[in-house]
Amino acid sequence: MYFTYTNSIWRNLKNFIHENSVIRRKFSSEVKQEVKFDNFIEFRRAQASRSILVQVQSENSYVDLCNYCSKFGDIIGAHHYELKDNSNYILIEYKTLESIKEVLDSAHYNLESTGIPAYSPLLWFKAAGVVKGNSVKLLNDSNKKGILKISNGLYQTREADVMELILSAENVSDQIKTLHELTKLNDLEIRLRFLAAKQIENSISGIFPKASALPFGSSVNGFGKMGCDLDLVLRFNQGIVKDNINSRLVFHTKENLTNERSQVQKQMECISDILQIFLPGITSVRRILQARVPIIKFHHLLLNLDVDLTMSNMSGVYMSELLYILGEIDHRIRSLIFVIRKWAQSVGLTNPSPGRWITNFSLSCLAIFFLQNVKHPLLPPIDLLNKSATINDIRITENGLNCTFLRDHSILDFRTENNSELSELLLQFFEFFSQFDFSNKAISMNKGSAIIKPDHSSIYIVNPLEPNLNISKNISLEECERFRIEVRNAAWILDNEIENAKSNSKSTTKLWGIANLFKTSQETVIKPNFFFKPRMVEIKNLFDDKDEEKVISDENDHLNIKESVKTLETNLTKKFKINKTSDR
Ligand code: CTP
Ligand code: MG
């Protein structure tokens, strides 16, 4: 017997999965018409603005807490979770923003502690009996129990349980779907990510009331796995609209003419101090300011998150939007990328720390490129999204990157005729990259085809938003070779598994299907060539500026960029106006 479980563990697990899928279905039906990336982000940001997080004694405190909190307004949801240290939290969502103001105005600081009195939506619930709640007014359900939507919402299905459910699937394609369903980010995890962003935004709102902290990367691009890091970009001026341009009153500001890069580094030092010194829950703050994209890394104890905060431009957000849109085009894409990421992690191709190995982001790009090149493509070249953009899709970053592409894929002139099962697509992915000529060819998702490699990088993936940059520049020759060996192994294994699954009856006790792909590299069929240098690298080498291509270095560059952003915006707007007239 491969795994043995008592009935009660099974029941709990199945209940949990059922509960979660009900929530997901409910959420997806709530936002179905708002599936555009901007709407999704706005929906989640608004939800976070109407939410507070309260530390409680245990899950049982929720009736008391909801009783107490409902005097500040209608509560529309409560989500409980417990962390490894047995601390318990309930996230409460109010119907209106006014309630948050009331609830925070009513809260007080613990006068016996030496804590710094920071104002944030992270609170704790004082022991019972101190203040009694008034009459209960619950929006969804007069029964208080009905308000707790999720209990233990950060519960991650154990690896062994995921495997057991994979083994009980019908066929290889179902295994892939099961893996996706069980491991993708859930509703509560997304809520906590947006709450983390809100906490940072609030902390500087005095001087920067228009500041936005925006999640990007796998937390929002549809490829996020439970427990993935949160990537955040903090922009001081994101909410500044050009509408006020005619106002005769202009804010006094400090001149910001010095080298933009060193200016950003200074600002980040300051922000990292605010996070470290003042914000509850934020710990282990580290600055990596010499990198091409300087970042602040920290851990959020109460929200259970590892966060990378940048203050660079919006390109990461637009890149996430692009991946989100591509993932929306066909229902197979996200499941396929999930199984590829999981496979790469299992065989040791990816690694949580940065290094010379392939990243999840590069893997997703490889999968996208494959889907553009498969017989009957599932995805169009990105150039088609660029060409199909409308005037509402114009986005230019502050440093002049043109991130204009069609946001509403439903009007895209592209339909796939590919009816392949997920299992076939996965096999074709492995076969495709077993034969890909990485030595001479670069991958262009914009063109949807291979192009001549511009330099000697081991793998060259053209960044679709910054075509002069290579997304996979970090990958060493050795890691590229390991990738080629592992895709060949995987193709060989999967081919056999698909054949066997057709003829043999499936077993829930013996490994079969994709479970056989998830073996550690020690178990692989072909061993990597040990001729290459060891994989570990010095962290400082990763952030060596000499290695980087585009560094904005002086005041003139800064002014030139402002100028060219303006010209680009004007030209694009003109172009759209001309097109519109000629369309008529
Ligand atoms: N990004 C980019 N160019 C790169 C690296 C990253 O534009 N060369 C952007 C992408 O939008 C990417 C995001 O930064 O999704 C975050 O990068 P990273 O955390 O490395 O990747 P994720 O997609 O978030 O994957 P993971 O789940 O491993 O965090
Ligand atoms: Mg990430």
Coordinates of C-alpha atoms and ligand atoms in Angstrom, one line a residue:
M1 CA 0.0 0.0 0.0
Y2 CA 1.5 3.3 -1.0
F3 CA -0.5 5.6 1.3
T4 CA -2.8 4.7 4.1
Y5 CA -5.3 7.1 5.6
T6 CA -8.0 6.9 8.3
N7 CA -11.5 7.6 7.1
S8 CA -11.6 10.9 9.1
I9 CA -8.6 12.4 7.4
W10 CA -10.0 11.5 4.0
R11 CA -13.4 13.0 5.0
N12 CA -11.7 16.2 6.1
L13 CA -9.7 16.5 3.0
K14 CA -12.6 15.9 0.7
N15 CA -14.7 18.4 2.6
F16 CA -11.9 20.9 2.4
I17 CA -11.6 20.5 -1.4
H18 CA -15.4 20.6 -1.8
E19 CA -15.6 23.8 0.4
N20 CA -12.9 25.4 -1.6
S21 CA -14.2 24.6 -5.0
V22 CA -17.6 25.9 -3.9
I23 CA -16.0 29.2 -2.9
R24 CA -14.0 29.3 -6.2
R25 CA -17.1 28.7 -8.2
K26 CA -18.9 31.3 -6.3
F27 CA -16.1 33.8 -6.7
S28 CA -15.7 33.0 -10.4
S29 CA -19.4 33.5 -11.0
E30 CA -19.3 36.8 -9.1
V31 CA -16.5 38.2 -11.2
K32 CA -17.1 36.3 -14.5
Q33 CA -18.1 39.5 -16.3
E34 CA -15.1 41.3 -14.7
V35 CA -12.5 38.8 -15.9
K36 CA -10.3 41.6 -17.4
F37 CA -7.1 41.9 -15.5
D38 CA -7.7 45.5 -14.4
N39 CA -11.1 44.6 -13.1
F40 CA -9.7 41.6 -11.2
I41 CA -7.1 43.9 -9.6
E42 CA -9.6 46.6 -8.7
F43 CA -12.0 44.0 -7.3
R44 CA -9.3 42.6 -5.0
R45 CA -8.0 46.0 -4.0
A46 CA -11.4 47.2 -3.1
Q47 CA -12.0 44.0 -1.1
A48 CA -8.7 44.5 0.8
S49 CA -9.8 48.1 1.6
R50 CA -12.9 46.8 3.2
S51 CA -11.1 44.1 5.2
I52 CA -9.4 43.9 8.6
L53 CA -7.3 41.0 10.0
V54 CA -7.9 40.1 13.6
Q55 CA -5.7 37.8 15.7
V56 CA -7.9 35.6 17.9
Q57 CA -7.5 32.9 20.5
S58 CA -8.9 30.2 18.3
E59 CA -11.3 29.5 15.5
N60 CA -14.0 29.4 18.1
S61 CA -13.6 33.1 18.8
Y62 CA -15.3 34.0 15.5
V63 CA -18.9 34.2 16.8
D64 CA -17.8 36.5 19.6
L65 CA -15.6 38.5 17.1
C66 CA -18.4 38.8 14.5
N67 CA -20.8 39.8 17.2
Y68 CA -18.5 42.5 18.3
C69 CA -17.4 43.7 14.8
S70 CA -20.9 43.7 13.3
K71 CA -21.7 46.9 15.3
F72 CA -19.5 48.8 12.9
G73 CA -21.4 47.7 9.9
D74 CA -22.5 44.8 7.8
I75 CA -20.0 42.0 7.5
I76 CA -20.1 40.0 4.3
G77 CA -17.4 37.4 5.0
A78 CA -15.0 36.0 7.5
H79 CA -12.1 33.7 6.8
H80 CA -10.1 31.9 9.4
Y81 CA -6.6 30.5 9.3
E82 CA -4.1 29.1 11.7
L83 CA -0.3 29.4 11.3
K84 CA 2.3 26.8 12.3
D85 CA 2.9 28.6 15.6
N86 CA -0.8 27.9 16.4
S87 CA -1.7 31.6 16.2
N88 CA -5.2 32.1 14.8
Y89 CA -6.5 34.9 12.6
I90 CA -9.8 35.9 11.1
L91 CA -10.0 38.2 8.1
I92 CA -13.3 40.1 8.2
E93 CA -14.7 41.7 5.1
Y94 CA -17.2 44.6 5.5
K95 CA -19.7 45.7 3.0
T96 CA -18.6 49.3 3.0
L97 CA -15.4 51.3 3.5
E98 CA -17.0 53.5 6.2
S99 CA -17.1 50.5 8.5
I100 CA -13.3 50.2 8.3
K101 CA -12.9 53.8 9.4
E102 CA -15.3 53.2 12.3
V103 CA -13.7 50.0 13.3
L104 CA -10.2 51.4 13.2
D105 CA -11.3 54.6 15.0
S106 CA -12.7 52.5 17.8
A107 CA -9.6 50.4 18.2
H108 CA -7.0 51.4 20.8
Y109 CA -3.3 50.7 21.5
N110 CA -2.1 48.5 24.2
L111 CA -0.9 51.1 26.7
E112 CA 1.0 48.6 28.7
S113 CA 3.2 47.7 25.8
T114 CA 6.1 49.7 24.4
G115 CA 4.8 49.0 20.8
I116 CA 5.0 51.8 18.2
P117 CA 1.5 53.0 17.7
A118 CA 1.2 52.3 13.9
Y119 CA -2.2 52.6 12.4
S120 CA -3.0 49.5 10.2
P121 CA -5.8 47.0 9.5
L122 CA -4.0 44.4 11.5
L123 CA -5.6 44.0 15.0
W124 CA -6.0 41.6 17.9
F125 CA -9.1 40.7 19.8
K126 CA -8.9 41.3 23.5
A127 CA -10.0 38.5 25.8
A128 CA -13.8 38.0 26.2
G129 CA -16.0 39.9 28.7
V130 CA -14.3 43.3 28.4
V131 CA -16.8 44.7 25.9
K132 CA -20.0 42.9 24.9
G133 CA -21.3 43.2 21.4
N134 CA -24.6 44.8 20.6
S135 CA -27.3 43.1 18.6
V136 CA -26.0 41.0 15.8
K137 CA -26.7 42.1 12.2
L138 CA -25.2 39.7 9.7
L139 CA -25.8 40.4 6.1
N140 CA -25.6 36.9 4.6
D141 CA -27.1 34.8 7.3
S142 CA -29.0 35.5 10.5
N143 CA -27.3 32.4 11.8
K144 CA -23.8 33.5 13.0
K145 CA -22.3 30.3 11.8
G146 CA -23.1 31.1 8.3
I147 CA -20.7 34.0 8.3
L148 CA -17.5 32.0 8.5
K149 CA -16.9 31.2 4.8
I150 CA -13.6 29.4 5.2
S151 CA -12.2 27.6 8.2
N152 CA -8.4 27.0 8.2
G153 CA -8.2 28.7 4.8
L154 CA -4.4 28.4 4.5
Y155 CA -4.6 24.7 4.7
Q156 CA -2.3 23.3 2.0
T157 CA -3.1 19.8 0.8
R158 CA -0.1 17.7 1.9
E159 CA 2.2 16.5 -0.9
A160 CA 1.2 12.9 -0.1
D161 CA -2.5 13.7 -0.2
V162 CA -2.0 15.5 -3.6
M163 CA -0.3 12.4 -4.8
E164 CA -3.1 10.1 -3.5
L165 CA -5.7 12.2 -5.3
I166 CA -3.6 12.2 -8.5
L167 CA -3.4 8.5 -8.3
S168 CA -7.2 8.2 -8.0
A169 CA -7.8 10.3 -11.2
E170 CA -9.3 8.7 -14.3
N171 CA -6.5 9.4 -16.7
V172 CA -3.4 11.5 -17.2
S173 CA -5.3 14.6 -18.3
D174 CA -7.4 14.4 -15.2
Q175 CA -4.3 14.0 -13.1
I176 CA -3.0 17.3 -14.6
K177 CA -6.3 19.1 -13.8
T178 CA -6.4 17.6 -10.3
L179 CA -2.9 18.9 -9.6
H180 CA -3.9 22.4 -10.8
E181 CA -7.1 22.5 -8.7
L182 CA -5.4 21.3 -5.6
T183 CA -2.3 23.5 -5.7
K184 CA -3.4 26.9 -7.2
L185 CA -3.7 30.0 -5.0
N186 CA -7.0 30.0 -3.2
D187 CA -9.3 32.9 -2.4
L188 CA -7.9 33.6 1.1
E189 CA -4.3 33.6 -0.1
I190 CA -5.2 36.2 -2.8
R191 CA -7.0 38.3 -0.1
L192 CA -4.0 38.3 2.2
R193 CA -1.7 39.3 -0.7
F194 CA -3.9 42.4 -1.4
L195 CA -4.1 43.2 2.3
A196 CA -0.3 43.2 2.6
A197 CA -0.2 45.6 -0.3
K198 CA -2.9 47.8 1.4
Q199 CA -1.0 47.9 4.7
I200 CA 2.1 49.3 2.9
E201 CA 0.0 51.7 0.9
N202 CA -1.7 53.0 4.1
S203 CA 1.6 53.4 5.9
I204 CA 2.7 56.2 3.5
S205 CA -0.6 57.6 2.6
G206 CA 0.0 60.8 4.6
I207 CA 2.7 62.0 2.2
F208 CA 1.6 60.0 -0.8
P209 CA -2.2 59.7 -0.8
K210 CA -2.2 58.5 -4.4
A211 CA 0.4 55.8 -3.8
S212 CA -0.3 52.2 -4.9
A213 CA 1.3 49.0 -3.9
L214 CA 0.3 46.6 -6.7
P215 CA 0.8 42.8 -6.6
F216 CA 2.3 41.3 -9.7
G217 CA 4.0 38.0 -10.8
S218 CA 2.4 34.7 -10.0
S219 CA 0.2 36.1 -7.2
V220 CA -2.0 37.6 -10.0
N221 CA -1.0 36.2 -13.4
G222 CA -3.0 33.0 -12.9
F223 CA 0.0 30.7 -12.5
G224 CA 0.4 31.2 -8.7
K225 CA 0.8 28.1 -6.5
M226 CA -0.3 28.1 -2.9
G227 CA 2.4 29.6 -0.7
C228 CA 4.1 31.4 -3.7
D229 CA 6.0 34.6 -2.9
L230 CA 4.3 38.0 -3.3
D231 CA 5.8 40.4 -5.8
L232 CA 4.8 44.0 -5.1
V233 CA 5.6 47.2 -6.9
L234 CA 5.2 50.4 -5.0
R235 CA 4.4 53.5 -7.0
F236 CA 4.1 56.9 -5.4
N237 CA 2.1 58.4 -8.2
Q238 CA 0.1 55.6 -9.7
G239 CA -3.2 57.2 -8.8
I240 CA -2.3 60.7 -10.2
V241 CA -4.7 61.4 -13.0
K242 CA -3.9 63.8 -15.8
D243 CA -7.4 65.3 -15.5
N244 CA -6.3 67.9 -13.0
I245 CA -3.8 69.3 -15.4
N246 CA -6.0 72.4 -15.9
S247 CA -6.1 73.2 -12.2
R248 CA -4.3 76.4 -11.4
L249 CA -3.1 75.1 -8.1
V250 CA 0.1 73.0 -8.3
F251 CA 1.8 71.1 -5.6
H252 CA 5.2 72.2 -4.4
T253 CA 7.5 69.3 -4.8
K254 CA 11.2 68.6 -4.2
E255 CA 13.3 68.4 -7.3
N256 CA 14.2 64.9 -8.3
L257 CA 16.8 65.6 -10.9
T258 CA 19.8 63.5 -9.8
N259 CA 20.5 60.1 -11.2
E260 CA 17.2 58.4 -11.1
R261 CA 18.6 55.1 -10.1
S262 CA 20.4 56.3 -7.0
Q263 CA 17.3 58.3 -6.1
V264 CA 15.2 55.2 -6.2
Q265 CA 17.8 53.4 -4.1
K266 CA 17.6 56.2 -1.5
Q267 CA 13.8 56.1 -1.5
M268 CA 13.9 52.3 -1.1
E269 CA 16.2 52.6 1.9
C270 CA 13.7 54.9 3.5
I271 CA 10.7 52.7 2.7
S272 CA 12.5 49.6 4.0
D273 CA 13.2 51.4 7.3
I274 CA 9.5 52.3 7.6
L275 CA 8.5 48.7 7.0
Q276 CA 11.1 47.4 9.4
I277 CA 10.6 49.9 12.2
F278 CA 6.9 50.7 12.1
L279 CA 4.8 48.1 10.4
P280 CA 3.4 45.3 12.6
G281 CA 4.0 41.8 11.2
I282 CA 6.8 42.7 8.9
T283 CA 10.1 41.1 9.7
S284 CA 13.5 40.0 8.3
V285 CA 13.7 43.1 6.0
R286 CA 16.6 42.8 3.6
R287 CA 17.6 45.3 0.9
I288 CA 19.1 44.2 -2.4
L289 CA 19.6 47.6 -4.0
Q290 CA 22.4 46.9 -6.4
A291 CA 20.4 44.6 -8.6
R292 CA 19.1 45.8 -12.0
V293 CA 15.8 46.0 -10.4
P294 CA 16.5 46.9 -6.8
I295 CA 14.2 45.0 -4.3
I296 CA 13.3 44.9 -0.6
K297 CA 12.6 41.4 0.7
F298 CA 10.7 40.7 3.8
H299 CA 8.6 38.2 5.6
H300 CA 5.1 39.0 6.9
L301 CA 4.5 37.0 10.1
L302 CA 0.8 37.6 10.4
L303 CA -0.1 37.1 6.8
N304 CA 2.4 34.3 6.3
L305 CA 4.0 35.7 3.2
D306 CA 7.4 36.2 1.7
V307 CA 7.4 39.5 -0.2
D308 CA 9.7 41.1 -2.8
L309 CA 9.0 44.8 -3.1
T310 CA 10.2 46.9 -5.9
M311 CA 9.7 50.5 -6.8
S312 CA 10.6 50.3 -10.4
N313 CA 8.2 50.9 -13.3
M314 CA 4.9 49.1 -14.1
S315 CA 6.5 46.7 -16.6
G316 CA 6.2 43.7 -14.2
V317 CA 2.5 44.4 -13.7
Y318 CA 1.9 44.7 -17.5
M319 CA 3.9 41.5 -18.0
S320 CA 1.7 39.8 -15.4
E321 CA -1.3 41.2 -17.2
L322 CA 0.0 39.7 -20.5
L323 CA 0.4 36.3 -18.9
Y324 CA -3.0 36.5 -17.3
I325 CA -4.6 37.3 -20.7
L326 CA -2.8 34.4 -22.4
G327 CA -3.9 32.1 -19.6
E328 CA -7.5 33.2 -20.2
I329 CA -7.4 32.3 -23.9
D330 CA -7.8 28.6 -23.4
H331 CA -8.7 26.6 -20.3
R332 CA -5.8 24.1 -20.8
I333 CA -3.1 26.7 -20.5
R334 CA -2.9 27.2 -16.8
S335 CA -3.2 23.5 -16.0
L336 CA -0.4 22.8 -18.4
I337 CA 1.9 25.4 -16.9
F338 CA 1.1 24.2 -13.4
V339 CA 2.2 20.6 -14.2
I340 CA 5.3 21.9 -16.0
R341 CA 6.3 24.0 -13.0
K342 CA 5.7 21.1 -10.6
W343 CA 7.7 18.7 -12.8
A344 CA 10.6 21.2 -13.0
Q345 CA 10.6 21.6 -9.2
S346 CA 10.5 17.9 -8.6
V347 CA 13.5 17.1 -10.8
G348 CA 15.4 20.0 -9.3
L349 CA 15.5 22.3 -12.4
T350 CA 13.9 25.2 -10.4
N351 CA 15.0 26.3 -7.0
P352 CA 13.5 28.8 -4.6
S353 CA 16.7 30.9 -4.4
P354 CA 17.9 32.9 -7.3
G355 CA 20.8 31.4 -9.3
R356 CA 21.9 30.1 -12.7
W357 CA 18.9 27.8 -13.0
I358 CA 15.7 28.3 -14.9
T359 CA 12.9 30.2 -13.1
N360 CA 9.2 29.6 -13.1
F361 CA 8.7 32.7 -15.1
S362 CA 11.1 31.5 -17.9
L363 CA 9.3 28.1 -17.8
S364 CA 6.0 29.8 -18.3
C365 CA 7.4 31.6 -21.3
L366 CA 8.7 28.4 -22.8
A367 CA 5.3 26.8 -22.4
I368 CA 3.7 29.8 -24.1
F369 CA 6.1 29.6 -26.9
F370 CA 5.4 25.9 -27.3
L371 CA 1.7 26.6 -27.4
Q372 CA 2.2 29.1 -30.2
N373 CA 4.2 26.5 -32.2
V374 CA 2.2 23.4 -31.6
K375 CA 0.2 22.0 -34.7
H376 CA -3.0 24.1 -34.5
P377 CA -1.6 26.7 -32.1
L378 CA -3.4 27.3 -28.9
L379 CA -1.9 30.8 -28.5
P380 CA -1.4 33.6 -31.1
P381 CA 1.9 35.5 -31.4
I382 CA 2.0 38.4 -29.0
D383 CA 2.4 40.7 -32.0
L384 CA -1.2 39.9 -32.9
L385 CA -2.2 41.3 -29.5
N386 CA -0.1 44.4 -30.1
K387 CA -1.6 44.9 -33.6
S388 CA -5.2 44.4 -32.3
A389 CA -4.8 47.0 -29.4
T390 CA -7.4 49.8 -29.2
I391 CA -7.0 53.3 -27.9
N392 CA -8.0 52.1 -24.4
D393 CA -5.1 49.7 -24.4
I394 CA -2.3 52.3 -24.6
R395 CA 0.1 51.9 -21.7
I396 CA 3.5 53.5 -21.6
T397 CA 5.7 53.1 -18.5
E398 CA 7.5 56.0 -17.0
N399 CA 10.7 54.9 -18.6
G400 CA 9.2 54.7 -22.0
L401 CA 8.3 51.1 -22.4
N402 CA 5.4 50.5 -24.8
C403 CA 3.2 48.0 -23.0
T404 CA 0.3 48.5 -25.4
F405 CA -1.5 45.3 -26.3
L406 CA -5.1 44.2 -26.6
R407 CA -6.6 43.7 -23.1
D408 CA -9.9 42.2 -24.2
H409 CA -9.0 38.8 -25.7
S410 CA -12.6 38.1 -26.6
I411 CA -12.3 40.5 -29.6
L412 CA -9.0 38.9 -30.8
D413 CA -9.1 37.4 -34.2
F414 CA -7.8 34.1 -33.1
R415 CA -9.5 30.7 -32.5
T416 CA -7.8 27.5 -31.9
E417 CA -8.7 24.3 -33.7
N418 CA -6.6 22.3 -31.3
N419 CA -8.6 19.6 -29.4
S420 CA -5.6 17.8 -27.8
E421 CA -5.9 16.4 -24.3
L422 CA -3.7 17.9 -21.7
S423 CA -1.6 14.7 -21.6
E424 CA -0.8 15.0 -25.3
L425 CA 0.1 18.7 -24.9
L426 CA 2.4 17.9 -22.0
L427 CA 4.1 15.2 -24.0
Q428 CA 4.4 17.4 -27.0
F429 CA 6.0 20.1 -24.8
F430 CA 8.7 17.7 -23.7
E431 CA 9.3 16.5 -27.2
F432 CA 9.3 20.1 -28.6
F433 CA 12.1 21.2 -26.2
S434 CA 14.0 17.9 -26.6
Q435 CA 14.6 19.0 -30.2
F436 CA 14.8 22.7 -29.8
D437 CA 18.1 24.3 -31.1
F438 CA 19.0 26.3 -28.0
S439 CA 22.5 26.8 -29.4
N440 CA 21.5 28.9 -32.4
K441 CA 17.9 30.0 -31.8
A442 CA 16.2 32.5 -29.5
I443 CA 12.6 32.3 -28.5
S444 CA 10.4 35.1 -29.6
M445 CA 6.9 35.0 -28.1
N446 CA 6.2 38.3 -30.0
K447 CA 6.7 36.6 -33.3
G448 CA 5.6 33.2 -32.1
S449 CA 8.6 31.7 -33.8
A450 CA 12.3 31.1 -33.3
I451 CA 14.8 33.8 -34.3
I452 CA 18.6 33.9 -34.6
K453 CA 20.1 34.1 -31.2
P454 CA 21.6 37.6 -30.7
D455 CA 24.3 36.6 -28.1
H456 CA 25.9 33.6 -26.5
S457 CA 23.4 33.1 -23.6
S458 CA 22.6 29.4 -23.1
I459 CA 18.9 30.0 -23.4
Y460 CA 17.6 33.2 -25.0
I461 CA 13.9 34.2 -24.4
V462 CA 13.2 37.6 -25.8
N463 CA 11.3 39.7 -23.3
P464 CA 8.1 40.6 -25.1
L465 CA 7.8 44.0 -23.5
E466 CA 11.5 44.8 -23.6
P467 CA 12.8 43.0 -26.7
N468 CA 16.4 44.0 -26.1
L469 CA 16.4 41.9 -22.9
N470 CA 16.8 38.2 -22.4
I471 CA 14.4 36.8 -19.7
S472 CA 16.6 33.8 -19.2
K473 CA 20.0 35.5 -19.2
N474 CA 20.7 34.0 -15.8
I475 CA 20.7 30.4 -17.0
S476 CA 24.1 28.8 -17.2
L477 CA 25.2 26.3 -19.9
E478 CA 25.1 23.5 -17.4
E479 CA 21.5 24.3 -16.4
C480 CA 20.5 24.5 -20.0
E481 CA 22.0 21.1 -20.6
R482 CA 20.2 19.7 -17.5
F483 CA 17.0 21.1 -18.9
R484 CA 17.5 19.3 -22.2
I485 CA 18.3 16.1 -20.4
E486 CA 15.3 16.3 -18.2
V487 CA 12.8 17.1 -21.0
R488 CA 14.1 14.1 -22.9
N489 CA 13.6 11.9 -19.8
A490 CA 10.2 13.3 -19.2
A491 CA 9.1 12.7 -22.8
W492 CA 10.3 9.1 -22.6
I493 CA 8.5 8.5 -19.2
L494 CA 5.3 10.2 -20.2
D495 CA 5.0 8.5 -23.5
N496 CA 5.2 5.1 -21.7
E497 CA 2.7 6.3 -19.0
I498 CA 0.2 7.4 -21.6
E499 CA 0.4 4.1 -23.4
N500 CA 0.2 2.1 -20.1
A501 CA -2.7 4.2 -18.9
K502 CA -4.7 3.2 -22.0
S503 CA -4.2 -0.5 -21.6
N504 CA -3.8 -1.1 -17.9
S505 CA -6.3 -0.5 -15.1
K506 CA -5.3 2.5 -13.0
S507 CA -4.0 1.9 -9.5
T508 CA -4.5 4.1 -6.5
T509 CA -1.6 2.4 -4.7
K510 CA 1.1 2.3 -7.3
L511 CA 2.6 5.4 -9.0
W512 CA 1.3 6.0 -12.5
G513 CA 0.9 8.8 -15.0
I514 CA 2.3 12.2 -14.1
A515 CA 3.2 10.9 -10.6
N516 CA 6.1 9.1 -12.4
L517 CA 7.4 12.5 -13.7
F518 CA 7.7 13.9 -10.2
K519 CA 10.8 12.1 -9.2
T520 CA 13.9 13.7 -7.8
S521 CA 16.9 14.2 -10.2
Q522 CA 18.7 11.2 -8.5
E523 CA 16.1 9.0 -10.0
T524 CA 16.3 10.3 -13.5
V525 CA 17.2 8.0 -16.4
I526 CA 20.1 10.0 -17.9
K527 CA 22.5 11.6 -15.5
P528 CA 23.6 15.2 -16.2
N529 CA 27.1 15.7 -17.4
F530 CA 29.3 16.5 -14.4
F531 CA 31.9 18.1 -16.6
F532 CA 30.2 21.5 -15.9
K533 CA 31.0 23.8 -13.0
P534 CA 29.0 23.4 -9.7
R535 CA 25.6 25.1 -9.7
M536 CA 26.0 27.4 -6.6
V537 CA 26.9 31.0 -7.3
E538 CA 27.9 33.9 -5.2
I539 CA 24.9 36.1 -4.5
K540 CA 26.9 39.2 -5.2
N541 CA 27.6 38.0 -8.7
L542 CA 23.9 37.8 -9.4
F543 CA 23.5 41.4 -8.9
D544 CA 26.5 42.7 -10.7
D545 CA 25.5 45.7 -12.6
K546 CA 28.1 45.1 -15.3
D547 CA 26.0 42.2 -16.3
E548 CA 23.0 44.3 -16.9
E549 CA 22.0 45.9 -20.1
K550 CA 19.8 48.9 -19.5
V551 CA 20.7 51.1 -16.6
I552 CA 19.4 54.6 -16.5
S553 CA 22.4 56.4 -15.4
D554 CA 22.2 60.1 -15.5
E555 CA 20.1 63.2 -15.4
N556 CA 20.0 63.6 -19.1
D557 CA 18.8 60.1 -19.7
H558 CA 16.1 60.8 -17.2
L559 CA 14.9 63.9 -19.1
N560 CA 15.3 62.2 -22.5
I561 CA 13.1 59.4 -21.3
K562 CA 10.4 61.8 -20.1
E563 CA 10.5 63.4 -23.5
S564 CA 10.3 60.1 -25.4
V565 CA 7.4 58.9 -23.2
K566 CA 5.5 62.0 -24.2
T567 CA 6.4 61.6 -27.9
L568 CA 5.4 57.9 -27.9
E569 CA 2.1 58.6 -26.2
T570 CA 1.3 61.3 -28.6
N571 CA 2.3 59.2 -31.6
L572 CA 0.2 56.2 -30.4
T573 CA -2.8 58.4 -29.7
K574 CA -2.5 59.9 -33.2
K575 CA -2.1 56.5 -34.8
F576 CA -5.3 55.3 -33.2
K577 CA -7.2 58.4 -34.2
I578 CA -6.0 57.9 -37.8
N579 CA -7.0 54.2 -37.8
K580 CA -10.3 55.1 -36.4
T581 CA -11.0 57.6 -39.1
S582 CA -9.9 55.3 -41.8
D583 CA -12.1 52.5 -40.4
R584 CA -15.1 54.6 -41.0
Ligands
CTP1 N1 9.6 39.5 -14.5 C1 9.9 40.1 -15.7 N2 11.2 39.9 -16.3 C2 12.0 39.1 -15.7 C3 11.7 38.5 -14.5 C4 10.5 38.7 -13.9 O1 9.1 40.8 -16.3 N3 13.2 38.8 -16.3 C5 8.3 39.8 -14.0 C6 7.2 38.8 -14.4 O2 6.0 39.5 -14.5 C7 7.2 37.8 -13.3 C8 7.4 38.7 -12.1 O3 8.3 39.7 -12.6 O4 6.0 37.1 -13.3 C9 7.8 38.1 -10.9 O5 9.0 37.3 -11.1 P1 9.2 36.0 -10.3 O6 8.8 36.1 -8.9 O7 10.6 35.5 -10.6 O8 8.2 35.0 -11.1 P2 6.8 34.5 -10.8 O9 6.1 34.5 -12.1 O10 6.1 35.4 -9.7 O11 6.9 33.0 -10.3 P3 7.1 32.4 -8.8 O12 5.9 31.7 -8.6 O13 8.3 31.5 -9.0 O14 7.4 33.6 -7.9
MG2 MG 7.0 35.6 -7.8

